[in-house]
Short mmCIF file of C-alpha atoms (C1' of nucleotides) in Angstrom, two decimals:
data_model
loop_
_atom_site.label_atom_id
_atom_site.label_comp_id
_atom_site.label_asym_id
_atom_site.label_seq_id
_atom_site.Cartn_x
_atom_site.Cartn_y
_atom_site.Cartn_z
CA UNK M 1 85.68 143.46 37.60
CA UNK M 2 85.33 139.76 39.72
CA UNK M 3 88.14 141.40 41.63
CA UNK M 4 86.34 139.67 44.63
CA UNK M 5 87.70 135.99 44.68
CA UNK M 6 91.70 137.46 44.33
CA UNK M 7 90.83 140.24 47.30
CA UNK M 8 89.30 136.89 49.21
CA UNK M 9 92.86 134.86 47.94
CA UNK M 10 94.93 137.84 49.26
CA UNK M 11 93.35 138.16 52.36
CA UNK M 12 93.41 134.49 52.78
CA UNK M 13 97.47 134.30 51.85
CA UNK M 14 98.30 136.64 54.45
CA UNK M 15 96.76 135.04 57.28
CA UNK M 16 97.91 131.77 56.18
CA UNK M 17 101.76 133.18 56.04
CA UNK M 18 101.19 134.71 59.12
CA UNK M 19 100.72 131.07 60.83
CA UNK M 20 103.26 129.69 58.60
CA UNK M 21 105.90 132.79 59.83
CA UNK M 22 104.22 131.43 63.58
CA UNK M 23 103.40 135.19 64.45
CA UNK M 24 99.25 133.94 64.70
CA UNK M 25 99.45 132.06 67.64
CA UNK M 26 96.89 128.99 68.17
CA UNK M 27 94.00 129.64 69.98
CA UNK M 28 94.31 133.67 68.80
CA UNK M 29 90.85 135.24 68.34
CA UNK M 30 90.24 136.26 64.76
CA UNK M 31 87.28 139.29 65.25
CA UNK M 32 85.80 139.55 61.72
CA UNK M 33 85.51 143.70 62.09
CA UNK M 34 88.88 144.12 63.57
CA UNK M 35 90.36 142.09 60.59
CA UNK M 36 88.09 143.65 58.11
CA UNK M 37 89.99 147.03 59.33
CA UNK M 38 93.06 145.79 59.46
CA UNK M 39 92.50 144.37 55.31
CA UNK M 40 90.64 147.45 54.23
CA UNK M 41 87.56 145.19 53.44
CA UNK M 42 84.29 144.77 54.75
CA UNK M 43 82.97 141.91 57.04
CA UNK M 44 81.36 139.67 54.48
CA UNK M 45 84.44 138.86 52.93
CA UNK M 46 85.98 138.44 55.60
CA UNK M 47 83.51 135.78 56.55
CA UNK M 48 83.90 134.11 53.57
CA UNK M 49 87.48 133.76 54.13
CA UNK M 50 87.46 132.37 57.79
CA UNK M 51 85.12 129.60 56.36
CA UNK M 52 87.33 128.85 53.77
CA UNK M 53 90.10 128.45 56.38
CA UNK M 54 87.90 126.58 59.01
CA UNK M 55 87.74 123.90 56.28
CA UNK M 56 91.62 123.95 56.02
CA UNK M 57 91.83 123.21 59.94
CA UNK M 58 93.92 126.72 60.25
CA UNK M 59 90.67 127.98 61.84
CA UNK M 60 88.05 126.89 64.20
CA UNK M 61 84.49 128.35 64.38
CA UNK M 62 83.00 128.57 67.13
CA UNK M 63 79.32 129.50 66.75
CA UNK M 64 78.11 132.48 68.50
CA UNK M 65 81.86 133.34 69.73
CA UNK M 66 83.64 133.84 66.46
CA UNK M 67 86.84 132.99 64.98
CA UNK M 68 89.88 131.58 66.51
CA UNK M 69 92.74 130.06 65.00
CA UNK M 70 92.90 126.39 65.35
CA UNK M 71 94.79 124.68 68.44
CA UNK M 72 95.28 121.29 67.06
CA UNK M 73 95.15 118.28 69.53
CA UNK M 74 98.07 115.90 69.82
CA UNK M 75 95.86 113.18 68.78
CA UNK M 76 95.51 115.40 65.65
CA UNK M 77 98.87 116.37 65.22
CA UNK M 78 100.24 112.55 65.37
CA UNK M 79 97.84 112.13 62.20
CA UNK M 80 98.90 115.29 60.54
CA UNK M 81 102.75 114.41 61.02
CA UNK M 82 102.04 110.46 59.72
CA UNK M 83 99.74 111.65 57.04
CA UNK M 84 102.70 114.08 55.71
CA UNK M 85 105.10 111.77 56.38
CA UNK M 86 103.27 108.57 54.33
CA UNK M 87 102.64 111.06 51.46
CA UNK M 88 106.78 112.27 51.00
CA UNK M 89 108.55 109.35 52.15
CA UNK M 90 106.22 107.09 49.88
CA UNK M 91 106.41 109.66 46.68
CA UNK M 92 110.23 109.51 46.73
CA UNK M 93 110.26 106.01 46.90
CA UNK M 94 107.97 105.50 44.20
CA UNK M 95 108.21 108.63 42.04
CA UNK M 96 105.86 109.37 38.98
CA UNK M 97 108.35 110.57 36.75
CA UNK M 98 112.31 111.53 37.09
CA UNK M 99 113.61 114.54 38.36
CA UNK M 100 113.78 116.85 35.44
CA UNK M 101 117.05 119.34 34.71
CA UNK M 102 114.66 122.21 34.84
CA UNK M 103 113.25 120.49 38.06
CA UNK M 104 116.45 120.29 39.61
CA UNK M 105 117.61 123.96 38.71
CA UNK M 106 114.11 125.18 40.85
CA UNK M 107 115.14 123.15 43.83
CA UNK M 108 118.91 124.65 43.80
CA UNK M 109 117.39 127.82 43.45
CA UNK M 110 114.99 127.21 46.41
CA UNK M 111 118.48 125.87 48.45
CA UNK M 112 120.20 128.77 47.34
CA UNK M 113 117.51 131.26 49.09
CA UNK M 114 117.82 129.27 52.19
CA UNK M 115 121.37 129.52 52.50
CA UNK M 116 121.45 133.28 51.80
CA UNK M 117 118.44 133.02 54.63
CA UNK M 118 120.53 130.98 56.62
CA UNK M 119 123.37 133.30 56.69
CA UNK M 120 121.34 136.18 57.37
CA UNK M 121 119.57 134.40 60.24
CA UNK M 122 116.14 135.29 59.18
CA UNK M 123 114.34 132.11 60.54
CA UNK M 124 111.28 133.33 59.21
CA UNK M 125 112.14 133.26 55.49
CA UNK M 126 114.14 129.96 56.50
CA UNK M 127 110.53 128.22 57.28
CA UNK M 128 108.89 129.57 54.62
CA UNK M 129 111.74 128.34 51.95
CA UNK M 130 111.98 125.21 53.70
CA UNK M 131 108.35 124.51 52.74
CA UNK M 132 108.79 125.52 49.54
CA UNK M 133 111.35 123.35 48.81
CA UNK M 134 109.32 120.15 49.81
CA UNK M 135 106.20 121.51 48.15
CA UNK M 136 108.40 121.85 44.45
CA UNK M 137 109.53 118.69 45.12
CA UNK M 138 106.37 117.50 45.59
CA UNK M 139 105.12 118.89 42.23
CA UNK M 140 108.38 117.90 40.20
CA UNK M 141 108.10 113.75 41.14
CA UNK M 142 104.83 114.05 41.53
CA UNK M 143 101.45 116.32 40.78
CA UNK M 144 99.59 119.14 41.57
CA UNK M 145 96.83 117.53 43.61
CA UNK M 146 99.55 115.71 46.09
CA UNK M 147 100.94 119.54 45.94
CA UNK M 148 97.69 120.88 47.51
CA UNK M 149 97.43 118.66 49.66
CA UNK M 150 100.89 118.62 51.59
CA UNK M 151 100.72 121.80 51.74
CA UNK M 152 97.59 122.27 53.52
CA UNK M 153 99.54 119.52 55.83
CA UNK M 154 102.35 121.62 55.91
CA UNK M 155 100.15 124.73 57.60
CA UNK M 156 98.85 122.51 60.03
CA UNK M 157 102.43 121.68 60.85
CA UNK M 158 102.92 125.21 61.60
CA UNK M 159 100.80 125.24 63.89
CA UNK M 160 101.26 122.10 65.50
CA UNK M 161 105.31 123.10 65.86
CA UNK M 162 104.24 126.16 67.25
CA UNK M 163 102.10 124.71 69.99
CA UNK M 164 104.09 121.23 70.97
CA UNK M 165 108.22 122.54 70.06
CA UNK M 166 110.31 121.93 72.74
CA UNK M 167 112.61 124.88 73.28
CA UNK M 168 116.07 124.39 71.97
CA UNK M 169 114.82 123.80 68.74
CA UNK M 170 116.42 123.74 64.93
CA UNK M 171 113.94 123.15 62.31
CA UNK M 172 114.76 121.27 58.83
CA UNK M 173 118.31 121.30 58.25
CA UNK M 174 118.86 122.63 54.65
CA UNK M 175 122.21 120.46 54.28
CA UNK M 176 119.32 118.14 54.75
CA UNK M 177 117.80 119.26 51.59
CA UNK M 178 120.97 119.64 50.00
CA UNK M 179 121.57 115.90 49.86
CA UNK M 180 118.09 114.65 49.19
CA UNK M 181 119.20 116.42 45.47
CA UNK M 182 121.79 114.78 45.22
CA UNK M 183 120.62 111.58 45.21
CA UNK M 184 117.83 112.04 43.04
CA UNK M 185 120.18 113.18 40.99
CA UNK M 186 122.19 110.16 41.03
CA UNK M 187 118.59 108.47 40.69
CA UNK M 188 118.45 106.42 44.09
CA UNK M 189 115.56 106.96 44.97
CA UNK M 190 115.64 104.11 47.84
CA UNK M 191 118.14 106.30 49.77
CA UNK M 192 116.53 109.68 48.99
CA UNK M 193 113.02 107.96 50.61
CA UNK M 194 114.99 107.00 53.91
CA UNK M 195 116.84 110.75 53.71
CA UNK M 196 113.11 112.09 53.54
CA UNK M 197 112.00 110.24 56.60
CA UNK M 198 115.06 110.57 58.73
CA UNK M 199 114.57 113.93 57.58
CA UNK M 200 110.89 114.22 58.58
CA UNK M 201 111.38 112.34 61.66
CA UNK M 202 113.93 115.24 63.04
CA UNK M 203 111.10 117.52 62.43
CA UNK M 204 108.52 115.26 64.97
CA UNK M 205 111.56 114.52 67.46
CA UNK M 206 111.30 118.12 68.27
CA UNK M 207 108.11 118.22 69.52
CA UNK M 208 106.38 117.07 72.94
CA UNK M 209 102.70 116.80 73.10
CA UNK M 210 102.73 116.37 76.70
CA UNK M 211 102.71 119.79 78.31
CA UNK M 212 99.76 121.69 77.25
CA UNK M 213 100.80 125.03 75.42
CA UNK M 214 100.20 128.53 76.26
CA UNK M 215 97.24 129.59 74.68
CA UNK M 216 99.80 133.04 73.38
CA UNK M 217 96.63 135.21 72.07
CA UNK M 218 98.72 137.75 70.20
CA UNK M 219 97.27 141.29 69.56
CA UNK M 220 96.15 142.66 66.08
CA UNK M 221 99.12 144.73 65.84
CA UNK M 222 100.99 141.57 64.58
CA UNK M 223 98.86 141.68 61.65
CA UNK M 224 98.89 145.20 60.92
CA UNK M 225 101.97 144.60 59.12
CA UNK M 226 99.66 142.41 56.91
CA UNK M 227 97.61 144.88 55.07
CA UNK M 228 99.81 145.65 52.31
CA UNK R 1 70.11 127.09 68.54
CA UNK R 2 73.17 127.13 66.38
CA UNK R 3 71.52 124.74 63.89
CA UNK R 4 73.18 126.53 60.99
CA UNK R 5 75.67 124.66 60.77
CA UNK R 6 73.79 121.23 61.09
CA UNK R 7 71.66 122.33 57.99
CA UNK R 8 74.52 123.09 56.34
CA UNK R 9 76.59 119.97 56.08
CA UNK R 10 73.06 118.44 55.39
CA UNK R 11 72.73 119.90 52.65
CA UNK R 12 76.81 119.64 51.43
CA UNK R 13 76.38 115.49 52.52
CA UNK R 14 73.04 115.64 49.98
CA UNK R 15 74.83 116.91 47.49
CA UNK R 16 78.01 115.44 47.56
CA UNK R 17 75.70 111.73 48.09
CA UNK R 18 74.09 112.87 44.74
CA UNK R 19 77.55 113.13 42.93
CA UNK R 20 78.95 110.08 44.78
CA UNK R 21 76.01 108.33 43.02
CA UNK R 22 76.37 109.84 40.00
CA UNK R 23 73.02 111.17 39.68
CA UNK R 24 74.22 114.90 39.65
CA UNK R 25 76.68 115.23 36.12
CA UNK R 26 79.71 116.90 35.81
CA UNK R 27 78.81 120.63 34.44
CA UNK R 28 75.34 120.96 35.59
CA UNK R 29 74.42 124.46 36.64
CA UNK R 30 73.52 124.73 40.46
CA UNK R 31 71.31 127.69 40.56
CA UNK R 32 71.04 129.30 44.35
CA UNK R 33 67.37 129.93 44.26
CA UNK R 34 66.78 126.85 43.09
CA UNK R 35 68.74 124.59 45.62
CA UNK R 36 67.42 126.88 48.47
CA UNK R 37 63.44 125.51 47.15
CA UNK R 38 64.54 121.73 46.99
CA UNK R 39 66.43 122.10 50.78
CA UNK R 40 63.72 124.57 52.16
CA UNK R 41 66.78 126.64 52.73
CA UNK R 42 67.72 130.62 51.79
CA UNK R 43 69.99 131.55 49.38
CA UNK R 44 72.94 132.93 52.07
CA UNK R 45 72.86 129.73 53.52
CA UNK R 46 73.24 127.62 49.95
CA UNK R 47 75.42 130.14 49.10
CA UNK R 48 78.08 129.33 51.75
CA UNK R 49 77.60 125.78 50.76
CA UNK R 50 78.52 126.13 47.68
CA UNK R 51 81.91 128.10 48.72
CA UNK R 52 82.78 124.66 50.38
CA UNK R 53 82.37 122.65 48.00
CA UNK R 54 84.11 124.63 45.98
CA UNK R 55 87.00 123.88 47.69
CA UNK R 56 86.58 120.56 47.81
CA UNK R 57 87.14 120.19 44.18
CA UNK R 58 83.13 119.43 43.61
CA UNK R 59 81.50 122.82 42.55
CA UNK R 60 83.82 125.29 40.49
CA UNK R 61 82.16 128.61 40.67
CA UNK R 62 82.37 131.16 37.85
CA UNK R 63 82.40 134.47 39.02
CA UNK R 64 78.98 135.97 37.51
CA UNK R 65 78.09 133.22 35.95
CA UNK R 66 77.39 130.52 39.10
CA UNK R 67 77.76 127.16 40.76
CA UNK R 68 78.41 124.11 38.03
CA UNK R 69 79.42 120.84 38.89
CA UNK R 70 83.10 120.35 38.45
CA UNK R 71 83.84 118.94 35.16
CA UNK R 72 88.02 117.47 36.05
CA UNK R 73 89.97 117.39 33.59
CA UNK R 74 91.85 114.55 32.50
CA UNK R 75 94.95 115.82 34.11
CA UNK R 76 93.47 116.48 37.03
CA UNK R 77 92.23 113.25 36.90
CA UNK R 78 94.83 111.44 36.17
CA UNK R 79 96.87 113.21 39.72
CA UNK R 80 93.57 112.17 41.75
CA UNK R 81 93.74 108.86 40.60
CA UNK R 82 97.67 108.44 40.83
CA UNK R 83 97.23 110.57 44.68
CA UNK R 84 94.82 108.38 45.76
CA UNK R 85 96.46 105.36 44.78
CA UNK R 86 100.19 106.47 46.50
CA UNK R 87 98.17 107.08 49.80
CA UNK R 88 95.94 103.95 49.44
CA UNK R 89 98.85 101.53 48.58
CA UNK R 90 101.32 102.69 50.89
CA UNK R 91 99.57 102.81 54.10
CA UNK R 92 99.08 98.84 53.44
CA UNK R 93 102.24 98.37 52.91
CA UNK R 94 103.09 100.08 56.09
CA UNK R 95 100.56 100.31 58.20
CA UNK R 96 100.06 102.46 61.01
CA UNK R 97 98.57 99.99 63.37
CA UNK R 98 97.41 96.26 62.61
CA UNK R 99 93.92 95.75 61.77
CA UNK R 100 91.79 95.61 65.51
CA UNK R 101 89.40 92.36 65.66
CA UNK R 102 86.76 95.37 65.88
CA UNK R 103 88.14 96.45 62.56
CA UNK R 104 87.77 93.73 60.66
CA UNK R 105 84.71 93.31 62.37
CA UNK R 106 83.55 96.46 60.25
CA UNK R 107 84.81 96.05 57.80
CA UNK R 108 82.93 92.52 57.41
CA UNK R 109 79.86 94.09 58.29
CA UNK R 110 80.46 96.38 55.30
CA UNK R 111 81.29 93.25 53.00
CA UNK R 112 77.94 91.85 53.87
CA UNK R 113 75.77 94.86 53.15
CA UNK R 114 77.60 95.05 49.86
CA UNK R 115 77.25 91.33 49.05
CA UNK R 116 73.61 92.33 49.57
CA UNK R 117 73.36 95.37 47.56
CA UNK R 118 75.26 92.96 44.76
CA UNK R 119 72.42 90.40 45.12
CA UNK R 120 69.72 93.56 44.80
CA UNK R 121 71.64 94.64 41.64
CA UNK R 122 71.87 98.35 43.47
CA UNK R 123 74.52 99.89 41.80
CA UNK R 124 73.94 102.75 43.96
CA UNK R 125 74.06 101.37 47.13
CA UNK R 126 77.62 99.56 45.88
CA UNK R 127 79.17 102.47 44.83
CA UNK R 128 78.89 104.00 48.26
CA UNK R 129 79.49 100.86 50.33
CA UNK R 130 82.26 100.25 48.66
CA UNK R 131 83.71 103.74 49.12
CA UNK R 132 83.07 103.32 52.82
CA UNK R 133 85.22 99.84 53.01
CA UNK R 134 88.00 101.75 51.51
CA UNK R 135 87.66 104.65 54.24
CA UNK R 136 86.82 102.40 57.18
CA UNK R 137 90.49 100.57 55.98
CA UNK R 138 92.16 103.64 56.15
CA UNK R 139 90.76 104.67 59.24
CA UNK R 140 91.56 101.52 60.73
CA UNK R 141 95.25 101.39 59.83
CA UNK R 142 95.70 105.16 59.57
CA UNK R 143 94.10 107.78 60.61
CA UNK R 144 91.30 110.32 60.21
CA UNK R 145 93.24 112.74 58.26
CA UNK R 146 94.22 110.34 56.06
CA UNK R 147 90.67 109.16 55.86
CA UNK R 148 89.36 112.58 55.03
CA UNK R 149 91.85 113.73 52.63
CA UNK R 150 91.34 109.96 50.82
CA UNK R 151 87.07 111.00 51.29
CA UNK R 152 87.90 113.93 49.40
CA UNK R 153 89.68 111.78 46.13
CA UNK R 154 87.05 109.41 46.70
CA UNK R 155 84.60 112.22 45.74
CA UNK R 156 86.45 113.40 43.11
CA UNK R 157 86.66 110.03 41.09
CA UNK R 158 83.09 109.61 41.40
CA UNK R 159 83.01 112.85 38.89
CA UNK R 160 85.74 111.46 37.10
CA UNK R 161 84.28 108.24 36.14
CA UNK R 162 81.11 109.87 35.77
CA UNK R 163 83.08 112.01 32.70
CA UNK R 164 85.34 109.22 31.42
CA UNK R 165 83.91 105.56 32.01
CA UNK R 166 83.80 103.60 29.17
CA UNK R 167 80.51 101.71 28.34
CA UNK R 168 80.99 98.06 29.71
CA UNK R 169 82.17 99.18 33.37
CA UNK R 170 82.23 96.72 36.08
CA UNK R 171 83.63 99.13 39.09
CA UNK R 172 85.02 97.60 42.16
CA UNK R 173 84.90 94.05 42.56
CA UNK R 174 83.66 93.12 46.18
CA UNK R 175 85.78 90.13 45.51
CA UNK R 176 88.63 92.13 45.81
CA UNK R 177 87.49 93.71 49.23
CA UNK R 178 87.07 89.78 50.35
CA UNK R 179 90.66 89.11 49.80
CA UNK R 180 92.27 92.32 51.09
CA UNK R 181 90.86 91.23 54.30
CA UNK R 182 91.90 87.99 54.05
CA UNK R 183 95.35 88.92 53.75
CA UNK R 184 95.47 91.86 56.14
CA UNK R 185 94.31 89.45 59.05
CA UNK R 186 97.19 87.42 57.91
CA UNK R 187 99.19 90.16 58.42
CA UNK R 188 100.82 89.56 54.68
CA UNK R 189 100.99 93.30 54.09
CA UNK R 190 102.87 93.38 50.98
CA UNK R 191 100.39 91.01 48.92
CA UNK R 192 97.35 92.87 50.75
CA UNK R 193 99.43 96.19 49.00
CA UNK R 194 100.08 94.61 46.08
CA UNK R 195 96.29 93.99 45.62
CA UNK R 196 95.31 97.15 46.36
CA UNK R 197 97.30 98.64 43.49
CA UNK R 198 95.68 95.98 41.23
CA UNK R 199 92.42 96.98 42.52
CA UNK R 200 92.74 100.42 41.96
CA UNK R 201 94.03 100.20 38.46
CA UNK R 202 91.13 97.97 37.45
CA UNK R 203 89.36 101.19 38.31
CA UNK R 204 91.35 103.32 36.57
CA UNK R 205 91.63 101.04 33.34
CA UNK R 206 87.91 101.81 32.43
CA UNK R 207 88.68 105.12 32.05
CA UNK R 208 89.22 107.02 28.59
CA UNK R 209 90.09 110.08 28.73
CA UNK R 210 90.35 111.03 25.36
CA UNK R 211 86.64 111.28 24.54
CA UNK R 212 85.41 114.55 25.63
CA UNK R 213 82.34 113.61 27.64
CA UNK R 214 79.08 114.95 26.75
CA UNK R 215 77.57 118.10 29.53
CA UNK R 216 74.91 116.21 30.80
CA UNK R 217 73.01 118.73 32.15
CA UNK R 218 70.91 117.22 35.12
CA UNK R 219 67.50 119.43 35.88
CA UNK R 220 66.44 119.94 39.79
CA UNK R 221 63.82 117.25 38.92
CA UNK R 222 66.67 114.46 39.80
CA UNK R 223 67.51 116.53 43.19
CA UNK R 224 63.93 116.87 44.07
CA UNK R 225 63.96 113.94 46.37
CA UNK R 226 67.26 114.79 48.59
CA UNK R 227 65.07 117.66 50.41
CA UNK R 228 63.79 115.12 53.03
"C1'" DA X 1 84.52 137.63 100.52
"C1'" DG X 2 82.88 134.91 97.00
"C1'" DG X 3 79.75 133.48 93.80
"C1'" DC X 4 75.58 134.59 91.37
"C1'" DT X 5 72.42 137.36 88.99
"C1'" DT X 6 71.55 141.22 86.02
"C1'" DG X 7 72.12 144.77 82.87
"C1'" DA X 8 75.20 147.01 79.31
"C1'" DT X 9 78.23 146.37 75.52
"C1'" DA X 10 80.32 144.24 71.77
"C1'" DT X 11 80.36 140.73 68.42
"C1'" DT X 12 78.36 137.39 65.59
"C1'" DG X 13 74.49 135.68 62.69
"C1'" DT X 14 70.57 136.56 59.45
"C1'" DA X 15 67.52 138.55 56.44
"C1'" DA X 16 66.16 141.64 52.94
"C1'" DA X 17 66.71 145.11 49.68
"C1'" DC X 18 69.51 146.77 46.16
"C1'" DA X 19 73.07 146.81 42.39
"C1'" DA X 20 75.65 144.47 38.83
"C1'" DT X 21 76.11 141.08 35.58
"C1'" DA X 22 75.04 137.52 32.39
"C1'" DA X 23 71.49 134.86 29.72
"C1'" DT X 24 67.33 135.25 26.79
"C1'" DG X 25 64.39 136.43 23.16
"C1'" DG X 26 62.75 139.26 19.87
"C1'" DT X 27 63.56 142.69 16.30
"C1'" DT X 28 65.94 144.69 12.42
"C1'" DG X 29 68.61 144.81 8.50
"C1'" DA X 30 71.30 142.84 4.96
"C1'" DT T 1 67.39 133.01 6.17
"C1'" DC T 2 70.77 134.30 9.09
"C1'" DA T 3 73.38 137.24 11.93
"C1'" DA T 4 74.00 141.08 14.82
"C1'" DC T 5 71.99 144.22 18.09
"C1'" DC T 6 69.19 145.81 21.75
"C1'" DA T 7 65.80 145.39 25.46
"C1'" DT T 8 64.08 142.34 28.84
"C1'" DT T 9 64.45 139.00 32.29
"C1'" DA T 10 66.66 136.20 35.50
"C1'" DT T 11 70.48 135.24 38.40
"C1'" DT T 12 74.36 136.44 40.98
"C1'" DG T 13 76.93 139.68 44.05
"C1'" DT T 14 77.06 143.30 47.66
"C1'" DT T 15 75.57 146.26 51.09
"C1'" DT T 16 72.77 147.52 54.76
"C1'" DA T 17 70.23 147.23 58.78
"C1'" DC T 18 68.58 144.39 62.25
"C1'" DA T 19 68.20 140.35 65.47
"C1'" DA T 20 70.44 136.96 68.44
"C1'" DT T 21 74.01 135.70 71.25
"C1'" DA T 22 78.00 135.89 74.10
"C1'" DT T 23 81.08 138.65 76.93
"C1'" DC T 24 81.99 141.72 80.55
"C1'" DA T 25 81.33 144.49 84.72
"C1'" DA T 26 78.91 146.02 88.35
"C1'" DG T 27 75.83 145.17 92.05
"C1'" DC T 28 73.45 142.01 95.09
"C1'" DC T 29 72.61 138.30 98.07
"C1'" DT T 30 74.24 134.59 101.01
#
DNA sequence: AGGCTTGATATTGTAAACAATAATGGTTGA
DNA sequence: TCAACCATTATTGTTTACAATATCAAGCCT
């Protein structure tokens, strides 16, 4: 049974929605044997998976220290925030193919878990949905490859929000979301792609890359909750 | 001396300079043994290279079975092509940053060694220069995550025309290159975007994917000479 | 007292042996 | 002659033990 690469893929999920969920602070030390506990695996998989990760920027390796998760510079967070930006704004302007009905009923589905989130102030399931929402959108107007790819950007936001937010701070507003549908429904596509930026743009005016961040190393008893 | 990861991404830069040059084919077998022989390497080490590439969308691993070159398929290649072409055309028609006099210095510099390559009749050497014009433009009016994520799709068409070119292929005009400059120091951004879309569809225009392309299974004898 | 050296400890990195699996080739029987 | 089956071989996958390195704490010297 090649039960090995979905173990890996598990293994790898969690600790990716445990930066997305912001409870694996930046600069957190990842100790392969500790985690290997925690996963009820053994180191080299775990060693496989931290490489994997290094080369989606959510970890840095540092060799002969170990694992850490990455603490992305401002320099690199600018890019990361442009890059994502360029990538949605331009897709909605210039779709591939029309919003389909089936499409559509995903997103309102998506919409309709964040407003059940909403109400039930879980922020954590409110980040998580937000992303998904922009990721099916993604998908719907466009492929799977521009898919992959914004959401790798997407974990790097996570982690750049986590490290450069300003306090007061109230991520991607769903009535946002709400009328990006609509006008793709009504097909104007011009408006939806300035919706998208304004949108993206509220995201960035939240942050400030000029104090240096905590480096918050949190404990492996944030992850325990990770090994089912 | 933490070399390890030096010989590494030597041996991931052969190997992904063999594809880019179409020398290693879509679905050839990458035995471990054998790649740690030609890279006077071990087999943990070639092992975790392959893991990378996998990732990258170059080597698809079958569990059991081993490393092959990725063989796209024509859906997949048809997102790359239509990704790389939403990233490539909008960033010149919004730019980042205006091209630097430094920029266009390298990117001149690049124009001449492919003129020369062109006068050689080294179809090798023009495949890669002319990938590096295209990522030396993004970096230039981007940014480095753009540029890596656009490396990456650059990669990735290199297998794809490799599977799907038709016979008569003239790829990338250098001509083209000539007048994107042209117009980007004239800061006429839409025509320099407008070209950019014509010069990637050329591209994409000598593709057929409905052919299945032949496994052209490429023996170690053509990697022999990457080991030095 | 403070910084530096030095030894102990913990963690990472590597190699090698072993186990599991798939490819190969030859044999047998219809 | 061809196809199916089995044994052999080769390759991949995993585990183990070991070596190298960094971290930490205590002691020492200035």
């Amino acid at each position: 049974m090649g039960s090995s690469a979905k173990e890996e893929a598990r293994i790898a999920d969690a600790l990716c929605k445990a930066v997305l969920e912001r409870k694996l602070a930046p600069g957190s030390k990842l100790p392969e044997e500790e985690l290997a506990q925690i996963f009820r695996s053994n180191r080299a998989k775990i060693r496989r998976v931290l490489l994997l990760l290094s080369r989606s920027h959510i970890v840095t390796l540092e060799p002969g220290r170990g694992a850490f998760v990455s603490r992305p510079s401002p320099q690199e967070a600018r890019d990361v925030l442009a890059s994502r930006r360029l990538i949605e704004v331009s897709l909605l302007a210039r779709p591939y193919r029309k919003l389909s009905a089936q499409g559509a009923g995903r997103l309102r589905q998506i919409m309709a878990q964040e407003a059940q989130a909403h109400a039930a102030h879980d922020a954590i399931a409110m980040i998580y949905l937000s992303g998904q929402f922009h990721l099916t959108l993604i998908e719907e107007l466009g492929n799977k490859v521009l898919k992959s790819i914004t959401g790798e950007l997407i974990l790097r936001m996570s982690l750049i929000i986590t490290m450069y937010e300003r306090q007061n701070t109230t991520c991607c507003l769903s009535s946002d979301h709400h009328d990006l549908l609509e006008l793709l429904l009504a097909h104007d596509y011009a408006e939806a792609s300035a919706l998208m930026a304004h949108h993206l743009e509220g995201i960035e005016s939240c942050l400030d890359f000029h104090r240096e961040p905590a480096t918050t190393t949190i404990l492996s008893q944030i992850l325990q909750p990770l090994k089912d």
